[in-house]
Tab-separated table of C-alpha atoms in Angstrom:
chain	number	residue	atom	x	y	z
A	10	MET	CA	-60.743	27.831	-13.090
A	11	GLN	CA	-63.729	27.234	-15.311
A	12	LYS	CA	-63.034	25.639	-18.646
A	13	ASP	CA	-64.324	28.502	-20.755
A	14	ILE	CA	-62.074	31.155	-19.211
A	15	ALA	CA	-58.906	31.737	-21.235
A	16	ILE	CA	-57.243	34.388	-19.080
A	17	ARG	CA	-58.134	35.257	-15.511
A	18	VAL	CA	-56.415	38.217	-13.888
A	19	LYS	CA	-57.284	38.725	-10.247
A	20	ASN	CA	-56.298	41.648	-8.037
A	21	MET	CA	-53.056	41.768	-9.930
A	22	GLY	CA	-50.457	44.417	-9.232
A	23	ILE	CA	-46.907	44.991	-10.386
A	24	ARG	CA	-44.526	47.080	-8.369
A	25	PHE	CA	-41.261	48.526	-9.568
A	26	ASN	CA	-38.629	49.818	-7.214
A	27	LEU	CA	-37.278	52.795	-9.020
A	28	SER	CA	-34.098	53.855	-7.364
A	29	ARG	CA	-33.588	57.570	-7.676
A	30	GLU	CA	-30.254	57.020	-9.281
A	31	ARG	CA	-29.283	53.848	-11.005
A	32	VAL	CA	-26.954	51.867	-8.782
A	33	ASP	CA	-25.420	49.048	-10.748
A	34	ASN	CA	-21.944	48.789	-9.427
A	35	LEU	CA	-20.640	47.463	-6.207
A	36	LYS	CA	-18.752	50.549	-5.116
A	37	GLU	CA	-21.736	52.836	-5.277
A	38	TYR	CA	-23.912	50.218	-3.662
A	39	MET	CA	-21.498	49.835	-0.742
A	40	ILE	CA	-21.187	53.571	-0.237
A	41	LYS	CA	-24.922	54.083	-0.356
A	42	PHE	CA	-25.539	51.055	1.803
A	43	LEU	CA	-23.163	52.289	4.478
A	44	ARG	CA	-24.645	55.762	4.404
A	45	ARG	CA	-28.130	54.225	4.461
A	46	ASP	CA	-28.796	56.124	1.308
A	47	LEU	CA	-30.383	53.321	-0.666
A	48	LYS	CA	-33.807	54.771	-1.168
A	49	TYR	CA	-36.297	53.492	-3.609
A	50	ASN	CA	-39.398	55.079	-4.972
A	51	GLU	CA	-42.096	52.481	-4.976
A	52	PHE	CA	-44.007	52.638	-8.168
A	53	TRP	CA	-47.051	50.562	-9.020
A	54	ALA	CA	-47.133	50.084	-12.783
A	55	LEU	CA	-50.352	48.145	-12.330
A	56	LYS	CA	-52.612	47.957	-9.314
A	57	GLU	CA	-55.735	45.968	-8.513
A	58	ILE	CA	-56.352	44.745	-12.019
A	59	THR	CA	-59.162	42.213	-12.271
A	60	PHE	CA	-60.721	40.868	-15.432
A	61	ASP	CA	-61.613	37.622	-17.182
A	62	ILE	CA	-61.364	36.824	-20.851
A	63	LYS	CA	-63.571	33.989	-22.022
A	64	GLN	CA	-62.383	31.669	-24.738
A	65	GLY	CA	-62.868	33.200	-28.154
A	66	GLU	CA	-63.242	36.714	-26.806
A	67	ARG	CA	-61.099	39.495	-28.200
A	68	LEU	CA	-60.138	42.009	-25.608
A	69	GLY	CA	-58.659	45.366	-26.530
A	70	VAL	CA	-56.517	47.146	-23.964
A	71	LEU	CA	-56.732	50.909	-24.353
A	72	GLY	CA	-54.721	53.546	-22.592
A	73	LEU	CA	-52.337	56.404	-23.085
A	74	ASN	CA	-48.564	56.022	-23.120
A	75	GLY	CA	-47.295	54.902	-19.727
A	76	SER	CA	-50.652	53.635	-18.550
A	77	GLY	CA	-49.324	50.101	-18.058
A	78	LYS	CA	-50.509	48.412	-21.257
A	79	SER	CA	-47.223	46.782	-22.187
A	80	THR	CA	-46.593	45.805	-18.584
A	81	LEU	CA	-49.926	43.992	-18.626
A	82	LEU	CA	-48.953	42.094	-21.770
A	83	LYS	CA	-45.617	41.131	-20.269
A	84	ALA	CA	-47.367	39.888	-17.158
A	85	VAL	CA	-49.873	37.795	-19.105
A	86	SER	CA	-47.162	36.293	-21.321
A	87	GLY	CA	-45.215	35.308	-18.202
A	88	VAL	CA	-42.179	37.542	-18.652
A	89	LEU	CA	-43.008	39.636	-15.593
A	90	LYS	CA	-44.218	38.086	-12.390
A	91	PRO	CA	-47.038	39.883	-10.543
A	92	SER	CA	-46.007	41.433	-7.226
A	93	GLU	CA	-49.462	40.627	-5.890
A	94	GLY	CA	-52.577	38.889	-7.073
A	95	SER	CA	-52.572	36.235	-9.754
A	96	ILE	CA	-52.798	35.510	-13.452
A	97	HIS	CA	-54.037	32.229	-14.830
A	98	THR	CA	-53.979	31.310	-18.478
A	99	ASN	CA	-55.485	28.350	-20.226
A	100	GLY	CA	-53.875	27.076	-23.411
A	101	VAL	CA	-51.009	27.831	-25.754
A	102	ILE	CA	-50.001	31.491	-25.872
A	103	ALA	CA	-48.427	33.039	-28.954
A	104	PRO	CA	-46.951	36.412	-28.062
A	105	LEU	CA	-46.468	38.575	-31.128
A	106	LEU	CA	-44.331	41.145	-29.356
A	107	GLU	CA	-41.330	42.835	-30.946
A	108	LEU	CA	-40.943	40.227	-33.609
A	109	GLY	CA	-37.490	38.989	-34.347
A	110	ALA	CA	-35.972	40.565	-31.260
A	111	GLY	CA	-34.716	37.166	-30.134
A	112	PHE	CA	-32.800	36.336	-33.284
A	113	SER	CA	-29.105	35.613	-33.202
A	114	PRO	CA	-27.544	37.921	-35.826
A	115	GLU	CA	-24.724	35.534	-36.752
A	116	TYR	CA	-27.159	32.713	-37.404
A	117	THR	CA	-28.788	32.173	-40.769
A	118	GLY	CA	-32.534	32.391	-41.202
A	119	ARG	CA	-32.744	28.612	-41.187
A	120	GLU	CA	-30.829	28.291	-37.918
A	121	ASN	CA	-32.860	31.073	-36.368
A	122	ILE	CA	-36.109	29.296	-37.147
A	123	TYR	CA	-34.964	26.450	-34.922
A	124	LEU	CA	-33.483	28.706	-32.255
A	125	TYR	CA	-36.418	31.081	-32.019
A	126	GLY	CA	-38.856	28.195	-32.282
A	127	ALA	CA	-37.124	26.575	-29.306
A	128	VAL	CA	-37.360	29.842	-27.374
A	129	LEU	CA	-41.101	29.816	-28.004
A	130	GLY	CA	-41.195	26.285	-26.598
A	131	TYR	CA	-41.684	24.333	-29.834
A	132	SER	CA	-40.161	20.885	-30.230
A	133	LYS	CA	-37.667	19.904	-32.914
A	134	SER	CA	-40.017	17.508	-34.659
A	135	PHE	CA	-42.693	20.199	-34.809
A	136	LEU	CA	-40.223	22.630	-36.383
A	137	ASP	CA	-38.979	20.040	-38.865
A	138	GLU	CA	-42.542	19.482	-39.944
A	139	LYS	CA	-43.425	23.169	-40.193
A	140	PHE	CA	-40.134	24.399	-41.615
A	141	ASP	CA	-41.279	24.740	-45.235
A	142	GLU	CA	-44.497	26.407	-44.182
A	143	ILE	CA	-42.565	29.024	-42.204
A	144	VAL	CA	-40.154	29.757	-45.060
A	145	ASP	CA	-43.027	29.896	-47.544
A	146	PHE	CA	-45.043	32.286	-45.464
A	147	SER	CA	-42.111	34.577	-44.757
A	148	GLY	CA	-41.450	34.833	-48.504
A	149	LEU	CA	-37.700	34.901	-47.816
A	150	GLY	CA	-36.859	32.291	-50.429
A	151	GLU	CA	-33.122	31.702	-50.742
A	152	PHE	CA	-32.368	34.418	-48.169
A	153	ILE	CA	-33.140	31.782	-45.582
A	154	GLU	CA	-29.488	30.652	-45.844
A	155	VAL	CA	-28.124	34.167	-45.225
A	156	PRO	CA	-27.116	35.366	-41.731
A	157	VAL	CA	-29.897	37.407	-40.168
A	158	LYS	CA	-27.550	40.346	-39.566
A	159	ASN	CA	-27.761	41.021	-43.300
A	160	TYR	CA	-31.571	41.142	-43.246
A	161	SER	CA	-33.576	44.319	-43.491
A	162	SER	CA	-35.816	45.089	-40.523
A	163	GLY	CA	-38.826	44.144	-42.609
A	164	MET	CA	-37.354	40.745	-43.450
A	165	LYS	CA	-36.623	40.092	-39.793
A	166	ALA	CA	-40.156	41.006	-38.794
A	167	ARG	CA	-41.561	38.773	-41.535
A	168	LEU	CA	-39.532	35.809	-40.360
A	169	GLY	CA	-40.444	36.508	-36.728
A	170	PHE	CA	-44.117	36.720	-37.565
A	171	SER	CA	-44.005	33.501	-39.577
A	172	ILE	CA	-42.343	31.569	-36.753
A	173	ALA	CA	-44.608	32.927	-34.035
A	174	THR	CA	-47.826	32.222	-35.918
A	175	VAL	CA	-47.005	28.733	-37.151
A	176	VAL	CA	-48.576	27.255	-34.010
A	177	GLU	CA	-52.307	27.195	-33.656
A	178	PRO	CA	-52.434	29.228	-30.475
A	179	ASP	CA	-55.331	29.378	-28.041
A	180	ILE	CA	-54.352	32.858	-26.956
A	181	LEU	CA	-52.850	35.484	-29.210
A	182	ILE	CA	-51.120	38.492	-27.684
A	183	LEU	CA	-50.792	41.405	-30.070
A	184	ASP	CA	-48.958	44.654	-29.495
A	185	GLU	CA	-49.762	46.749	-32.534
A	186	VAL	CA	-47.768	44.423	-34.731
A	187	LEU	CA	-50.279	44.304	-37.512
A	188	SER	CA	-48.044	46.600	-39.505
A	189	VAL	CA	-45.351	44.097	-40.431
A	190	GLY	CA	-43.209	44.426	-43.539
A	191	ASP	CA	-44.354	45.818	-46.853
A	192	LYS	CA	-47.940	46.199	-47.989
A	193	LYS	CA	-48.085	42.772	-49.567
A	194	PHE	CA	-46.937	41.059	-46.399
A	195	ARG	CA	-49.154	43.268	-44.264
A	196	ILE	CA	-52.234	42.014	-46.074
A	197	LYS	CA	-50.971	38.443	-45.800
A	198	SER	CA	-50.343	38.746	-42.077
A	199	GLU	CA	-53.687	40.409	-41.439
A	200	ASN	CA	-55.374	37.577	-43.307
A	201	LYS	CA	-53.491	35.059	-41.180
A	202	ILE	CA	-54.590	36.751	-37.986
A	203	MET	CA	-58.154	37.014	-39.254
A	204	SER	CA	-58.192	33.299	-40.019
A	205	MET	CA	-57.085	32.669	-36.422
A	206	PHE	CA	-59.925	34.901	-35.288
A	207	ASP	CA	-62.315	32.753	-37.302
A	208	LYS	CA	-60.991	29.649	-35.602
A	209	GLY	CA	-61.994	31.210	-32.299
A	210	VAL	CA	-58.639	32.198	-30.839
A	211	THR	CA	-58.692	34.360	-27.732
A	212	VAL	CA	-57.034	37.708	-28.312
A	213	LEU	CA	-55.419	40.247	-26.074
A	214	PHE	CA	-54.714	43.305	-28.171
A	215	VAL	CA	-52.940	46.414	-26.972
A	216	SER	CA	-53.243	49.694	-28.765
A	217	HIS	CA	-53.764	53.345	-28.267
A	218	SER	CA	-55.661	53.525	-31.504
A	219	LEU	CA	-59.363	53.321	-30.702
A	220	GLU	CA	-60.174	52.748	-34.357
A	221	GLN	CA	-58.056	49.542	-34.479
A	222	VAL	CA	-59.551	48.219	-31.280
A	223	MET	CA	-63.109	48.915	-32.459
A	224	ARG	CA	-62.375	47.035	-35.663
A	225	LEU	CA	-60.753	43.958	-34.107
A	226	CYS	CA	-62.162	43.457	-30.629
A	227	ASP	CA	-65.485	42.748	-29.024
A	228	LYS	CA	-64.525	43.619	-25.453
A	229	ALA	CA	-62.259	46.331	-24.124
A	230	ILE	CA	-60.678	47.711	-20.966
A	231	ILE	CA	-59.076	51.075	-20.278
A	232	LEU	CA	-55.947	51.494	-18.195
A	233	ASP	CA	-55.078	54.828	-16.679
A	234	SER	CA	-51.893	55.219	-14.598
A	235	GLY	CA	-51.944	51.507	-13.858
A	236	ARG	CA	-55.563	51.351	-12.752
A	237	LEU	CA	-58.399	49.669	-14.525
A	238	VAL	CA	-60.921	52.438	-15.087
A	239	ALA	CA	-63.440	50.794	-17.415
A	240	LYS	CA	-64.334	47.388	-18.792
A	241	GLY	CA	-67.144	46.038	-20.903
A	242	SER	CA	-68.260	45.835	-24.485
A	243	VAL	CA	-66.092	47.622	-26.998
A	244	GLU	CA	-68.844	50.135	-27.888
A	245	LYS	CA	-69.399	51.211	-24.290
A	246	VAL	CA	-65.709	51.377	-23.405
A	247	GLY	CA	-64.947	53.048	-26.730
A	248	ARG	CA	-67.274	55.928	-25.863
A	249	ILE	CA	-65.651	56.409	-22.475
A	250	TYR	CA	-62.205	56.353	-24.038
A	251	LYS	CA	-63.253	58.937	-26.591
A	252	ASN	CA	-64.422	61.239	-23.831
A	253	MET	CA	-61.185	60.649	-21.921
A	254	THR	CA	-58.867	61.482	-24.782
A	255	GLU	CA	-60.723	64.446	-26.188
B	17	MET	CA	-44.734	25.749	-8.896
B	18	SER	CA	-44.584	22.210	-7.626
B	19	LYS	CA	-41.669	19.881	-8.188
B	20	GLN	CA	-43.592	18.107	-10.899
B	21	SER	CA	-44.307	21.205	-12.921
B	22	TYR	CA	-40.646	22.276	-12.700
B	23	LEU	CA	-39.770	19.007	-14.329
B	24	LYS	CA	-42.515	19.396	-16.912
B	25	ASN	CA	-41.289	22.879	-17.685
B	26	PHE	CA	-37.737	21.621	-18.094
B	27	LEU	CA	-38.863	18.917	-20.496
B	28	LYS	CA	-40.743	21.490	-22.537
B	29	TYR	CA	-37.585	23.578	-22.912
B	30	LYS	CA	-35.175	20.651	-23.241
B	31	TYR	CA	-34.901	21.325	-26.957
B	32	LEU	CA	-34.061	24.973	-26.267
B	33	LEU	CA	-31.156	23.796	-24.119
B	34	VAL	CA	-29.887	21.698	-27.022
B	35	GLU	CA	-30.306	24.629	-29.434
B	36	LEU	CA	-28.468	27.059	-27.152
B	37	VAL	CA	-25.582	24.659	-26.556
B	38	THR	CA	-25.256	24.094	-30.314
B	39	LYS	CA	-25.414	27.811	-30.937
B	40	ASN	CA	-22.655	28.584	-28.444
B	41	ILE	CA	-20.359	25.966	-29.935
B	42	LYS	CA	-21.177	26.781	-33.568
B	43	LEU	CA	-20.790	30.528	-33.219
B	44	LYS	CA	-17.595	30.337	-31.223
B	45	TYR	CA	-15.634	29.287	-34.258
B	46	ARG	CA	-17.798	30.526	-37.111
B	47	ARG	CA	-15.775	32.243	-39.804
B	48	SER	CA	-12.482	30.997	-38.403
B	49	TYR	CA	-10.469	28.942	-40.819
B	50	LEU	CA	-9.796	25.969	-38.562
B	51	GLY	CA	-13.208	26.087	-36.921
B	52	ILE	CA	-13.744	23.601	-34.130
B	53	LEU	CA	-10.149	22.372	-34.582
B	54	TRP	CA	-9.099	25.378	-32.520
B	55	THR	CA	-10.441	23.505	-29.522
B	56	LEU	CA	-7.590	21.078	-30.102
B	57	VAL	CA	-4.910	23.425	-31.387
B	58	GLU	CA	-5.158	26.124	-28.741
B	59	PRO	CA	-4.385	23.988	-25.656
B	60	LEU	CA	-1.602	22.248	-27.543
B	61	LEU	CA	0.067	25.547	-28.393
B	62	GLN	CA	-0.292	26.737	-24.821
B	63	MET	CA	1.190	23.494	-23.597
B	64	LEU	CA	4.160	23.995	-25.915
B	65	VAL	CA	4.734	27.531	-24.647
B	66	LEU	CA	4.538	26.504	-21.001
B	67	THR	CA	6.768	23.492	-21.591
B	68	LEU	CA	9.268	25.713	-23.322
B	69	VAL	CA	9.255	28.325	-20.556
B	70	PHE	CA	9.226	26.060	-17.529
B	71	GLY	CA	10.708	22.904	-18.985
B	72	VAL	CA	13.539	24.243	-21.087
B	73	PHE	CA	14.360	27.652	-19.594
B	74	PHE	CA	13.852	26.675	-15.973
B	75	GLY	CA	15.386	23.269	-16.584
B	76	LYS	CA	12.716	20.750	-15.702
B	77	ASP	CA	13.768	17.419	-17.087
B	78	ASP	CA	10.651	15.322	-16.482
B	79	PRO	CA	9.812	13.892	-19.931
B	80	GLN	CA	6.133	13.691	-19.028
B	81	TYR	CA	5.979	17.293	-17.906
B	82	PRO	CA	3.818	18.332	-20.934
B	83	VAL	CA	1.099	15.915	-19.743
B	84	TYR	CA	1.307	17.474	-16.307
B	85	ILE	CA	0.768	20.936	-17.772
B	86	LEU	CA	-1.938	19.866	-20.165
B	87	THR	CA	-4.093	18.214	-17.476
B	88	GLY	CA	-3.944	21.311	-15.320
B	89	ARG	CA	-4.444	23.750	-18.142
B	90	LEU	CA	-7.444	21.837	-19.618
B	91	LEU	CA	-9.341	21.503	-16.345
B	92	PHE	CA	-8.631	25.035	-15.245
B	93	GLY	CA	-9.405	26.331	-18.734
B	94	PHE	CA	-12.838	24.744	-18.553
B	95	PHE	CA	-13.562	26.264	-15.163
B	96	SER	CA	-12.422	29.738	-16.111
B	97	SER	CA	-14.085	29.947	-19.527
B	98	ALA	CA	-17.323	28.345	-18.317
B	99	THR	CA	-17.702	30.684	-15.340
B	100	LYS	CA	-16.738	33.630	-17.503
B	101	SER	CA	-19.509	32.947	-20.000
B	102	GLY	CA	-21.924	31.690	-17.339
B	103	LEU	CA	-21.479	34.945	-15.477
B	104	LYS	CA	-22.723	36.879	-18.488
B	105	ALA	CA	-25.397	34.354	-19.471
B	106	VAL	CA	-28.298	36.297	-17.996
B	107	SER	CA	-27.192	39.840	-18.785
B	108	SER	CA	-26.182	39.053	-22.374
B	109	ASN	CA	-29.535	37.434	-23.105
B	110	ALA	CA	-31.395	40.430	-21.739
B	111	SER	CA	-33.266	41.101	-24.967
B	112	MET	CA	-34.728	37.582	-24.931
B	113	ILE	CA	-35.506	37.619	-21.223
B	114	LYS	CA	-37.452	40.831	-21.578
B	115	LYS	CA	-39.658	39.533	-24.358
B	116	VAL	CA	-40.376	35.845	-24.121
B	117	TYR	CA	-40.838	33.658	-21.083
B	118	VAL	CA	-38.124	31.033	-20.824
B	119	PRO	CA	-36.861	29.393	-17.631
B	120	LYS	CA	-33.842	31.612	-17.103
B	121	TYR	CA	-31.480	29.016	-15.668
B	122	ILE	CA	-31.446	27.480	-19.165
B	123	TYR	CA	-29.166	30.307	-20.306
B	124	VAL	CA	-26.655	29.633	-17.518
B	125	VAL	CA	-26.747	25.852	-17.810
B	126	SER	CA	-26.376	25.979	-21.595
B	127	SER	CA	-23.310	28.195	-21.454
B	128	VAL	CA	-21.594	25.916	-18.914
B	129	LEU	CA	-22.639	22.838	-20.847
B	130	SER	CA	-21.261	24.103	-24.152
B	131	ASN	CA	-17.940	24.846	-22.474
B	132	PHE	CA	-17.960	21.383	-20.964
B	133	ILE	CA	-18.504	19.814	-24.368
B	134	THR	CA	-15.613	21.720	-25.966
B	135	PHE	CA	-13.546	20.692	-22.940
B	136	LEU	CA	-14.414	17.029	-23.517
B	137	ILE	CA	-13.411	17.402	-27.164
B	138	SER	CA	-10.094	18.923	-26.150
B	139	LEU	CA	-9.345	15.821	-24.057
B	140	VAL	CA	-8.388	14.243	-27.388
B	141	ASP	CA	-5.193	16.313	-27.073
B	142	LEU	CA	-4.465	14.738	-23.766
B	143	VAL	CA	-4.901	11.225	-25.135
B	144	CYS	CA	-2.512	11.981	-28.016
B	145	VAL	CA	0.160	13.703	-25.932
B	146	ALA	CA	-0.017	10.980	-23.284
B	147	ALA	CA	0.347	8.290	-25.937
B	148	VAL	CA	3.311	10.033	-27.570
B	149	LEU	CA	5.071	10.494	-24.222
B	150	LYS	CA	4.311	6.873	-23.285
B	151	VAL	CA	2.176	7.472	-20.228
B	152	LYS	CA	0.895	4.024	-19.324
B	153	PRO	CA	-2.835	3.769	-18.703
B	154	THR	CA	-3.782	1.908	-15.525
B	155	ILE	CA	-7.010	0.732	-14.000
B	156	TYR	CA	-7.196	4.046	-12.116
B	157	LEU	CA	-7.859	5.803	-15.411
B	158	LEU	CA	-11.522	4.993	-14.791
B	159	GLU	CA	-11.444	7.259	-11.756
B	160	ALA	CA	-10.756	10.264	-14.008
B	161	VAL	CA	-14.502	10.694	-14.469
B	162	ILE	CA	-15.044	11.545	-10.802
B	163	PRO	CA	-13.049	14.801	-10.538
B	164	LEU	CA	-14.536	15.939	-13.860
B	165	LEU	CA	-18.050	15.412	-12.554
B	166	ILE	CA	-17.261	17.272	-9.336
B	167	LEU	CA	-15.730	20.125	-11.296
B	168	PHE	CA	-18.812	20.299	-13.516
B	169	ILE	CA	-21.219	20.524	-10.569
B	170	PHE	CA	-19.029	23.111	-8.892
B	171	THR	CA	-18.912	25.179	-12.080
B	172	ILE	CA	-22.701	25.111	-12.544
B	173	GLY	CA	-23.178	26.236	-8.940
B	174	PHE	CA	-20.683	29.048	-9.258
B	175	SER	CA	-22.068	30.204	-12.583
B	176	LEU	CA	-25.559	30.440	-11.103
B	177	ILE	CA	-24.220	32.576	-8.249
B	178	LEU	CA	-22.096	34.767	-10.509
B	179	SER	CA	-24.780	35.308	-13.143
B	180	THR	CA	-27.228	36.431	-10.455
B	181	LEU	CA	-24.740	38.820	-8.882
B	182	ASN	CA	-23.737	40.174	-12.270
B	183	VAL	CA	-27.301	41.264	-12.986
B	184	PHE	CA	-27.194	43.602	-10.016
B	185	PHE	CA	-23.520	44.552	-9.998
B	186	ARG	CA	-21.707	44.751	-13.275
B	187	ASP	CA	-18.333	44.942	-11.532
B	188	ILE	CA	-18.495	41.234	-10.775
B	189	GLU	CA	-17.142	40.532	-14.235
B	190	TYR	CA	-13.890	42.430	-13.555
B	191	ILE	CA	-13.502	41.203	-10.007
B	192	TRP	CA	-13.999	37.644	-11.201
B	193	SER	CA	-11.363	37.874	-13.902
B	194	VAL	CA	-8.800	39.011	-11.346
B	195	PHE	CA	-9.931	36.297	-8.984
B	196	THR	CA	-9.593	33.544	-11.620
B	197	MET	CA	-6.059	34.694	-12.282
B	198	LEU	CA	-5.265	34.370	-8.611
B	199	LEU	CA	-6.935	30.989	-8.547
B	200	MET	CA	-4.860	29.856	-11.510
B	201	TYR	CA	-1.618	30.535	-9.648
B	202	ALA	CA	-3.028	28.728	-6.621
B	203	SER	CA	-3.930	25.586	-8.549
B	204	ALA	CA	-0.505	24.114	-9.321
B	205	ILE	CA	-0.974	24.084	-13.057
B	206	PHE	CA	2.647	24.475	-14.132
B	207	TYR	CA	4.525	24.038	-10.859
B	208	GLU	CA	4.510	21.093	-8.530
B	209	PRO	CA	2.373	21.373	-5.401
B	210	GLN	CA	5.374	20.369	-3.308
B	211	ARG	CA	7.037	23.710	-4.017
B	212	LEU	CA	4.185	25.599	-2.400
B	213	ILE	CA	3.893	23.146	0.466
B	214	ASN	CA	7.634	23.578	1.169
B	215	THR	CA	7.073	27.272	1.776
B	216	GLY	CA	4.466	26.422	4.418
B	217	ASN	CA	1.560	27.670	2.356
B	218	ASP	CA	-0.262	24.383	1.896
B	219	TRP	CA	-3.451	25.919	3.352
B	220	ILE	CA	-4.021	27.429	-0.095
B	221	PHE	CA	-4.651	23.976	-1.494
B	222	ASN	CA	-6.961	22.980	1.308
B	223	PHE	CA	-9.525	25.555	0.217
B	224	ASN	CA	-9.133	25.093	-3.483
B	225	PRO	CA	-11.517	22.564	-5.063
B	226	ILE	CA	-10.033	23.208	-8.508
B	227	PHE	CA	-6.632	22.093	-7.266
B	228	MET	CA	-8.193	19.000	-5.674
B	229	CYS	CA	-9.933	18.038	-8.904
B	230	ILE	CA	-6.769	18.585	-10.927
B	231	THR	CA	-4.734	16.485	-8.499
B	232	ASN	CA	-7.178	13.611	-8.530
B	233	PHE	CA	-7.394	13.812	-12.303
B	234	ARG	CA	-3.606	13.661	-12.568
B	235	ASN	CA	-3.512	10.706	-10.194
B	236	ALA	CA	-5.891	8.849	-12.469
B	237	VAL	CA	-4.409	9.847	-15.805
B	238	LEU	CA	-0.717	10.553	-15.268
B	239	TYR	CA	0.489	8.808	-12.116
B	240	GLY	CA	-1.772	5.750	-12.177
B	241	LYS	CA	-2.577	6.165	-8.505
B	242	PRO	CA	-5.890	5.956	-6.645
B	243	MET	CA	-7.418	9.322	-5.852
B	244	GLU	CA	-6.783	11.224	-2.659
B	245	LEU	CA	-9.876	10.454	-0.639
B	246	GLN	CA	-9.614	13.622	1.408
B	247	TYR	CA	-9.533	15.767	-1.733
B	248	PHE	CA	-12.427	13.802	-3.155
B	249	ALA	CA	-14.529	14.333	-0.032
B	250	VAL	CA	-13.757	18.023	0.427
B	251	SER	CA	-14.218	18.944	-3.223
B	252	SER	CA	-17.533	17.036	-3.439
B	253	VAL	CA	-18.852	18.865	-0.407
B	254	ILE	CA	-17.799	22.234	-1.805
B	255	ALA	CA	-19.352	21.380	-5.166
B	256	VAL	CA	-22.692	20.353	-3.678
B	257	VAL	CA	-22.772	23.349	-1.334
B	258	SER	CA	-22.095	25.769	-4.191
B	259	LEU	CA	-24.740	24.111	-6.363
B	260	VAL	CA	-27.358	24.349	-3.623
B	261	ALA	CA	-26.386	27.944	-2.837
B	262	GLY	CA	-26.486	28.812	-6.542
B	263	VAL	CA	-29.915	27.282	-7.088
B	264	ILE	CA	-31.387	28.987	-4.020
B	265	LEU	CA	-29.921	32.395	-4.857
B	266	PHE	CA	-30.934	32.168	-8.501
B	267	TYR	CA	-34.522	31.147	-7.742
B	268	LYS	CA	-34.878	33.817	-5.114
B	269	GLU	CA	-33.683	36.621	-7.357
B	270	GLN	CA	-34.729	35.568	-10.857
B	271	ASP	CA	-38.016	37.485	-10.904
B	272	LYS	CA	-36.091	40.701	-10.367
B	273	PHE	CA	-33.725	40.115	-13.304
B	274	ILE	CA	-35.996	41.759	-15.833
B	275	LEU	CA	-35.948	45.019	-13.869
B	276	HIS	CA	-32.158	45.205	-13.889
B	277	VAL	CA	-30.835	43.700	-17.115
């Protein structure tokens, strides 16, 4: 892969086997197996997706609900494995997806910083060093010693955002998370993301709001029922998307 | 992925393993008054109950009988609690697995490892009880490490298999709890193996690696005898086979987990 490519997706497809009814216990499975009744509906959430993102580019992914946007993000962040084709990424990825979902409720904020940091692949020494910065940015103050189960959803999201953005990522994956916490924190987090933009981070941004994508991205693609229907500059793709949705 | 990058990946998430093990141990006793001391108190109380029932009521007059019970109960307790939590390791971390990439075996290994650590702590009980009842340590005490290691490998292998199966079939949890109960009665924890052998049912022991590990552990700790080589050989083979089977099954199925958890 060339050095200046941050993400390369090639002929990538993801297939789900949707069973008509959910079979998750042994008895049903045995009965259906014996009656040869185990039928699956093959469903391609994504098919033949090919695109490159160069370093420093900001790609917006547009599409209606169920078009495969989130599946694409999961595939790029490594959570889902492609059924065919390939995805290559170059550099440290910071996925800002469903912030704070990985917290342990019984753990205090402090303990969760280390736990969640470890989940994101940070080392202990790195977290020790960045601990104060994370707490500062989250604005949680003394609440950092309180179990996370007593946090409000805004506080959780603030802590999650602060942990996930403490690295200097090469690739930032955003899923409409720019609306974190109260207005004060929202401005703070937008500023943080903007400063990453200035440093030349590569961005993969998913949204169904054309306005947001036009504001943040320079390139865009459109997904429709799992197919890539348009790619190019954000102006060109934006026009197509407008025609599609109107 | 090549072998090298598996290793690199493990090293990257080594700290996560430490964090998860700490979390499991910390949260197990959080908000309980005695905290981690329960690791020591619980087996002792169980030993007292079993000694009372089988020693006093059924008239066993071996003064070192409590040590006999404790060795069996500690080793079996590790196996049953580790597989029980290992079995749920993938499905209970579903929310994480769906959102962030982490090598998934870390969840299984960490839950077995944290149980192993509490087990090692609870061995303090054994040392105390053995000292009080004047069990004399011999050179064979050093051999006690071997059955523990075999049991650990066996437990990791089984937990990998069970956690994979449990993703697809949630009944495994209930089947397994019945099976562990059966296994407990087949592992000579509070009766002497001779009683089962006398009834002509010694084949039960020949398939039971838990029993073999317990026996070899007792030989080292309680009886001051060298280990039974046949038990050592058979249980090692079973342990390695289950580890290999577990790793293969887990790696083959792990990409499908996210669709089922």
